[in-house]
CSV table of C-alpha atoms in Angstrom, one decimal:
chain,number,residue,atom,x,y,z
P,1,MET,CA,32.0,-10.2,43.1
P,2,SER,CA,30.6,-7.4,40.9
P,3,TYR,CA,28.1,-7.4,38.1
P,4,SER,CA,27.8,-4.8,35.3
P,5,ARG,CA,26.0,-4.4,32.0
P,6,TRP,CA,27.3,-2.5,29.1
P,7,GLN,CA,25.9,-1.8,25.6
P,8,GLY,CA,27.7,-2.8,22.5
P,9,LYS,CA,27.3,-1.1,19.1
P,10,SER,CA,23.8,-1.4,17.8
P,11,GLN,CA,23.1,-2.6,14.3
P,12,ASP,CA,22.2,0.3,12.0
P,13,PRO,CA,18.8,-0.3,10.5
P,14,GLU,CA,19.8,1.5,7.3
P,15,GLN,CA,22.3,-1.3,6.7
P,16,LEU,CA,19.7,-4.1,6.8
P,17,HIS,CA,18.8,-6.1,3.7
P,18,PRO,CA,15.1,-5.5,2.6
P,19,ASP,CA,14.3,-9.0,3.8
P,20,ASP,CA,16.2,-8.9,7.1
P,21,PRO,CA,14.1,-8.9,10.3
P,22,TYR,CA,13.7,-5.4,11.5
P,23,LEU,CA,12.8,-6.7,15.0
P,24,SER,CA,14.4,-9.5,17.0
P,25,SER,CA,11.1,-11.3,17.8
P,26,LYS,CA,8.6,-9.9,15.3
P,27,ALA,CA,8.4,-10.8,11.6
P,28,VAL,CA,8.7,-7.2,10.4
P,29,THR,CA,11.5,-6.5,7.8
P,30,LYS,CA,13.0,-3.2,6.7
P,31,GLU,CA,10.9,-3.4,3.6
P,32,ASP,CA,7.8,-3.6,5.7
P,33,VAL,CA,8.9,-0.5,7.6
P,34,ILE,CA,9.5,1.4,4.4
P,35,THR,CA,6.0,0.7,3.2
P,36,LEU,CA,4.6,1.9,6.5
P,37,LYS,CA,6.3,5.3,5.9
P,38,ASP,CA,4.3,6.2,2.8
P,39,ASP,CA,3.0,3.2,0.9
P,40,TRP,CA,0.4,0.4,0.9
P,41,LEU,CA,0.8,-1.7,4.2
P,42,THR,CA,2.0,-5.3,3.9
P,43,ASP,CA,0.4,-8.3,5.7
P,44,ASN,CA,3.4,-8.3,8.1
P,45,VAL,CA,2.7,-4.8,9.3
P,46,ILE,CA,-1.0,-5.5,10.0
P,47,ALA,CA,-0.2,-8.8,11.6
P,48,PHE,CA,2.4,-7.1,13.8
P,49,TRP,CA,-0.1,-4.5,14.8
P,50,GLU,CA,-2.6,-7.2,15.8
P,51,GLU,CA,0.0,-8.9,17.9
P,52,TYR,CA,0.9,-5.6,19.5
P,53,LEU,CA,-2.8,-4.9,20.5
P,54,GLU,CA,-3.1,-8.4,21.9
P,55,ARG,CA,0.0,-8.2,24.1
P,56,GLU,CA,-0.2,-4.6,25.2
P,57,TYR,CA,-4.0,-4.4,25.7
P,58,LEU,CA,-6.0,-7.6,25.4
P,59,ALA,CA,-3.6,-9.4,27.7
P,60,ASN,CA,-4.7,-7.1,30.5
P,61,TYR,CA,-8.3,-8.1,30.1
P,62,HIS,CA,-8.3,-11.8,31.2
P,63,PHE,CA,-12.0,-12.2,30.6
P,64,SER,CA,-12.1,-10.9,27.1
P,65,ASN,CA,-12.8,-13.4,24.3
P,66,ILE,CA,-11.8,-11.3,21.3
P,67,VAL,CA,-9.8,-12.7,18.4
P,68,LEU,CA,-7.7,-10.6,16.0
P,69,LEU,CA,-7.5,-12.9,13.0
P,70,ARG,CA,-4.3,-12.4,11.0
P,71,PRO,CA,-4.5,-11.3,7.4
P,72,SER,CA,-3.2,-14.6,6.1
P,73,MET,CA,-6.0,-16.5,7.9
P,74,SER,CA,-8.6,-14.1,6.6
P,75,PHE,CA,-7.3,-14.6,3.1
P,76,MET,CA,-7.3,-18.4,3.5
P,77,LEU,CA,-10.9,-18.2,4.7
P,78,ILE,CA,-12.0,-16.3,1.6
P,79,GLN,CA,-10.0,-18.5,-0.8
P,80,THR,CA,-10.9,-21.9,0.6
P,81,PRO,CA,-14.0,-23.5,-1.0
P,82,ASN,CA,-14.8,-25.5,2.2
P,83,PRO,CA,-14.0,-23.5,5.3
P,84,GLU,CA,-14.4,-26.6,7.4
P,85,THR,CA,-11.0,-27.7,6.2
P,86,LEU,CA,-9.4,-24.8,8.0
P,87,ARG,CA,-10.9,-25.6,11.4
P,88,GLU,CA,-7.6,-27.0,12.7
P,89,ALA,CA,-5.6,-24.0,11.4
P,90,LEU,CA,-7.9,-21.4,12.9
P,91,PRO,CA,-8.3,-20.4,16.6
P,92,ASN,CA,-10.9,-22.2,18.7
P,93,PHE,CA,-13.9,-19.8,18.5
P,94,ALA,CA,-16.0,-21.7,21.1
P,95,LYS,CA,-16.0,-18.9,23.6
P,96,THR,CA,-15.2,-16.0,21.3
P,97,THR,CA,-17.5,-13.0,21.3
P,98,HIS,CA,-15.9,-10.8,18.6
P,99,ILE,CA,-13.6,-11.5,15.6
P,100,PHE,CA,-11.6,-8.8,13.7
P,101,LEU,CA,-10.8,-9.8,10.1
P,102,PRO,CA,-8.5,-7.6,7.8
P,103,ILE,CA,-10.0,-8.0,4.3
P,104,ASN,CA,-7.8,-8.0,1.2
P,105,ASP,CA,-9.1,-7.8,-2.4
P,106,CYS,CA,-6.4,-10.1,-3.8
P,107,ARG,CA,-8.0,-12.7,-6.1
P,108,ASN,CA,-4.8,-14.7,-6.9
P,109,PRO,CA,-3.4,-16.8,-4.0
P,110,SER,CA,-0.2,-17.4,-5.9
P,111,VAL,CA,0.8,-13.7,-5.8
P,112,ALA,CA,2.7,-12.6,-2.7
P,113,GLU,CA,1.5,-9.4,-1.1
P,114,GLY,CA,-1.2,-9.2,-3.9
P,115,GLY,CA,-4.3,-7.0,-3.9
P,116,SER,CA,-4.7,-3.3,-3.8
P,117,HIS,CA,-7.0,-2.5,-1.0
P,118,TRP,CA,-7.6,-3.3,2.7
P,119,SER,CA,-10.8,-3.1,4.7
P,120,LEU,CA,-12.0,-4.4,8.1
P,121,VAL,CA,-14.7,-6.7,9.2
P,122,LEU,CA,-15.7,-7.0,12.8
P,123,VAL,CA,-18.0,-9.9,13.6
P,124,SER,CA,-20.0,-9.8,16.8
P,125,ILE,CA,-20.8,-13.5,17.4
P,126,ALA,CA,-22.9,-12.6,20.4
P,127,ASP,CA,-25.2,-10.3,18.3
P,128,GLY,CA,-25.0,-12.2,15.0
P,129,VAL,CA,-23.8,-9.2,13.1
P,130,ALA,CA,-20.8,-8.5,10.9
P,131,PHE,CA,-19.8,-4.8,10.5
P,132,HIS,CA,-17.8,-3.8,7.5
P,133,TYR,CA,-15.5,-0.7,7.6
P,134,ASP,CA,-14.2,0.3,4.2
P,135,SER,CA,-12.2,3.5,3.6
P,136,LEU,CA,-13.0,3.3,-0.1
P,137,ASN,CA,-16.6,2.2,0.2
P,138,PRO,CA,-17.8,0.0,-1.4
P,139,ALA,CA,-14.6,-1.3,-2.9
P,140,ASN,CA,-14.2,-4.5,-0.7
P,141,ARG,CA,-17.9,-5.2,-0.2
P,142,ASP,CA,-17.9,-8.5,-2.2
P,143,GLU,CA,-14.8,-9.8,-0.4
P,144,ALA,CA,-16.2,-8.9,3.0
P,145,VAL,CA,-19.6,-10.5,2.3
P,146,THR,CA,-17.9,-13.7,1.1
P,147,THR,CA,-15.6,-13.8,4.1
P,148,THR,CA,-18.6,-13.3,6.5
P,149,LYS,CA,-20.5,-16.2,4.8
P,150,LYS,CA,-17.5,-18.5,5.0
P,151,LEU,CA,-17.0,-17.7,8.7
P,152,GLY,CA,-20.7,-18.3,9.3
P,153,THR,CA,-20.4,-21.7,7.6
P,154,LEU,CA,-17.5,-22.6,9.9
P,155,LEU,CA,-19.3,-21.5,13.0
P,156,GLY,CA,-22.7,-22.8,12.0
P,157,ARG,CA,-24.2,-19.3,12.2
P,158,ASP,CA,-25.9,-16.9,9.8
P,159,PHE,CA,-24.6,-13.3,10.3
P,160,GLN,CA,-26.4,-10.2,9.3
P,161,PHE,CA,-24.0,-8.2,7.2
P,162,LEU,CA,-23.9,-4.4,7.8
P,163,ASP,CA,-21.8,-2.3,5.4
P,164,LEU,CA,-21.2,1.0,7.2
P,165,PRO,CA,-21.2,3.8,4.6
P,166,ASP,CA,-20.3,6.4,7.3
P,167,SER,CA,-16.9,4.9,7.9
P,168,PRO,CA,-14.0,7.4,7.6
P,169,GLN,CA,-12.8,7.6,4.0
P,170,GLN,CA,-9.2,7.9,2.8
P,171,GLU,CA,-8.0,10.7,0.6
P,172,ASN,CA,-5.5,8.7,-1.5
P,173,SER,CA,-4.8,5.2,-2.8
P,174,SER,CA,-2.3,4.0,-0.1
P,175,ASP,CA,-3.8,4.7,3.3
P,176,CYS,CA,-6.3,1.8,3.5
P,177,GLY,CA,-4.1,-0.4,5.7
P,178,VAL,CA,-3.5,2.4,8.1
P,179,PHE,CA,-7.2,3.0,8.3
P,180,VAL,CA,-7.7,-0.7,9.2
P,181,CYS,CA,-5.1,-0.6,12.0
P,182,VAL,CA,-6.3,2.7,13.5
P,183,GLN,CA,-10.0,1.6,13.3
P,184,MET,CA,-9.1,-1.8,14.9
P,185,LYS,CA,-7.5,-0.1,17.8
P,186,HIS,CA,-10.3,2.4,18.2
P,187,LEU,CA,-13.1,-0.2,18.1
P,188,LEU,CA,-11.2,-2.5,20.5
P,189,LEU,CA,-10.2,0.1,23.1
P,190,LYS,CA,-12.9,2.7,22.8
P,191,LYS,CA,-15.9,0.5,22.1
P,192,LEU,CA,-15.6,-3.2,23.1
P,193,MET,CA,-13.3,-3.0,26.1
P,194,ARG,CA,-15.2,-0.1,27.6
P,195,ALA,CA,-18.6,-1.7,27.4
P,196,ASP,CA,-20.4,-3.6,30.1
P,197,LYS,CA,-21.7,-7.1,29.3
P,198,GLU,CA,-25.3,-5.8,29.2
P,199,GLN,CA,-24.5,-2.5,27.5
P,200,LYS,CA,-25.4,-2.0,23.8
P,201,VAL,CA,-22.6,-0.1,22.1
P,202,SER,CA,-22.8,1.6,18.7
P,203,MET,CA,-20.1,0.2,16.4
P,204,SER,CA,-20.4,3.0,13.9
P,205,MET,CA,-17.2,5.0,13.1
P,206,GLY,CA,-19.3,7.8,11.8
P,207,GLY,CA,-17.8,11.2,12.6
P,208,LYS,CA,-14.5,9.7,13.6
P,209,HIS,CA,-11.6,11.5,11.8
P,210,ILE,CA,-8.6,9.4,11.0
P,211,ASP,CA,-5.3,11.2,10.4
P,212,ALA,CA,-3.3,8.7,8.4
P,213,SER,CA,0.0,10.5,8.7
P,214,HIS,CA,-0.3,10.5,12.5
P,215,GLY,CA,-1.4,6.8,12.4
P,216,ARG,CA,1.7,5.9,10.3
P,217,LYS,CA,4.0,7.8,12.7
P,218,ALA,CA,2.4,6.2,15.8
P,219,MET,CA,2.9,2.7,14.3
P,220,LEU,CA,6.5,3.5,13.3
P,221,GLU,CA,7.2,4.6,16.9
P,222,VAL,CA,5.8,1.3,18.3
P,223,ILE,CA,7.9,-0.7,15.9
P,224,ASP,CA,11.0,1.4,16.5
P,225,GLY,CA,10.5,0.9,20.3
P,226,PHE,CA,10.5,-2.9,19.9
P,227,ARG,CA,13.6,-2.6,17.7
P,228,LYS,CA,15.5,-0.7,20.3
P,229,VAL,CA,14.6,-3.1,23.0
P,230,GLY,CA,15.7,-6.0,20.8
P,231,GLU,CA,19.0,-4.4,20.0
P,232,SER,CA,19.6,-3.7,23.7
P,233,ARG,CA,19.1,-7.3,24.5
P,234,ARG,CA,21.3,-8.5,21.6
P,235,SER,CA,24.2,-6.2,22.5
P,236,SER,CA,24.0,-6.5,26.3
P,237,VAL,CA,26.9,-8.3,27.9
P,238,LEU,CA,27.0,-9.5,31.5
P,239,ARG,CA,30.5,-9.1,33.0
P,240,ILE,CA,31.3,-10.8,36.3
P,241,THR,CA,34.5,-9.9,38.1
P,242,VAL,CA,35.8,-12.0,41.0
P,243,THR,CA,38.9,-11.0,43.0
P,244,SER,CA,41.1,-14.1,43.7
P,245,HIS,CA,44.8,-14.9,44.3
P,246,GLU,CA,44.3,-18.4,42.9
P,247,VAL,CA,42.8,-17.8,39.5
P,248,LEU,CA,44.3,-20.9,37.9
P,249,THR,CA,43.0,-23.2,40.7
P,250,GLY,CA,39.6,-21.5,40.4
P,251,ALA,CA,39.7,-21.9,36.6
P,252,ASN,CA,40.2,-25.6,36.9
P,253,ALA,CA,37.4,-25.9,39.3
P,254,LEU,CA,35.0,-23.9,37.2
P,255,LYS,CA,36.0,-25.9,34.1
P,256,GLU,CA,35.0,-29.1,35.8
P,257,ILE,CA,31.7,-27.7,36.8
P,258,LEU,CA,30.8,-25.8,33.6
P,259,GLU,CA,32.1,-27.9,30.8
P,260,PRO,CA,29.2,-30.3,30.9
P,261,ALA,CA,26.9,-27.3,30.2
P,262,LYS,CA,29.0,-26.6,27.0
P,263,VAL,CA,30.6,-23.5,28.4
P,264,ARG,CA,33.7,-22.6,26.4
P,265,PHE,CA,36.9,-21.5,28.0
P,266,GLN,CA,39.7,-19.3,26.8
P,267,LYS,CA,43.2,-20.1,27.9
P,268,PRO,CA,43.6,-18.8,31.5
P,269,THR,CA,46.5,-16.5,32.6
P,270,PRO,CA,47.8,-16.1,36.1
P,271,SER,CA,45.6,-13.0,36.4
P,272,ARG,CA,42.6,-13.5,34.2
P,273,LEU,CA,40.2,-16.2,33.2
P,274,THR,CA,37.6,-15.6,30.4
P,275,ILE,CA,34.8,-18.0,29.6
P,276,ASP,CA,31.9,-17.8,27.0
P,277,LEU,CA,28.7,-18.3,28.9
P,278,PRO,CA,25.5,-18.7,26.8
P,279,GLY,CA,22.6,-16.5,28.0
P,280,SER,CA,18.9,-16.2,27.4
P,281,ASP,CA,18.7,-12.5,26.5
P,282,CYS,CA,21.4,-12.3,23.9
P,283,PRO,CA,23.2,-14.6,21.5
P,284,SER,CA,26.0,-16.8,22.9
P,285,PRO,CA,28.8,-16.4,23.7
P,286,ILE,CA,28.7,-13.9,26.5
P,287,PRO,CA,32.2,-13.1,27.8
P,288,VAL,CA,32.6,-13.5,31.5
P,289,SER,CA,35.9,-12.4,33.1
P,290,ILE,CA,37.3,-13.5,36.4
P,291,VAL,CA,40.3,-11.5,37.6
C-alpha cells in the first residue's frame, strides 16, 4: 500500500469577492486585505492580529494572564451604559494582569466599520494604571478615558489614566490602525513578556520609531502565510493505492465496512475502485483509489 499527497490548483485571491473569506479559518476578507495595503484598518484586521499574537506568542507563555480584547468588545464597552450587562460576553478577568483595548472614535453603533481613528489602551490591573497610546494625540483621549472608566466599573477598580504624549505619531490620516498593531506587539513582546514579576518596566513608547509601511508589509506577509497554508489543506488529496487481484471482492468488503460511515463509492471496475472519503484537513470528498 502506498500513500501520496498532491496539490490541486489553488484559488486565485484576485478572483475572490470582496466579502469572501481570505483565509480558511480566520475572518479576514479580500476587502480587509485591500485596506491593509494602503488604507484605514478594519476591525477584522486588528482582531486577526490579536489572535495571531495570542496563538504565536502568548500560547508559549502558559503563566501569562494577558487579555487582548477584540475591537468589537472594546466598542461595546464604551457604548453600553451599564458595563455590568457585558460581564457574560467578556472574558473572565479574575486572574488577568493586563488588558489591551483597541479604541475607536465611532459614536454611532449602527454604522458598520464606523469611526475615523484608532488608538490603544493598555490597562495594568496589577498597577492600577491605564496607558493610552494615540498616534494623533489627543484625538481619542475622551474615548479612551470613557473606556477606562467603564472597565473600572466592571472590575470594581479605579484606574489612573495616563495619556502618553511621547507616543510615536503618524504622518498621514490612515496609519492609526497599523500603529495600534505594531505598538501592541512591541509592548507585549519587548515589555511585558520580558519582565520579571518583581521588575518595574517603563511602558513608554517614547523614542520608538514606527515604520508604517514596514508594519503593513509584515502584517500582509503573516496573513498571506496563513492563506497559503489554508489553500494547501483545502487542495491536498490523499491517494491510497493497493495492489490486488481481487478488486471486486475487496470492493464489496470495503463497501460493507465503510458505508455506515457515509463513505460514497463510485462503480468499481475489474481493475480500479474509487471511493470518496471525507477528511479533516480538506473538504469532502477525498478520492481514494484502489488498483
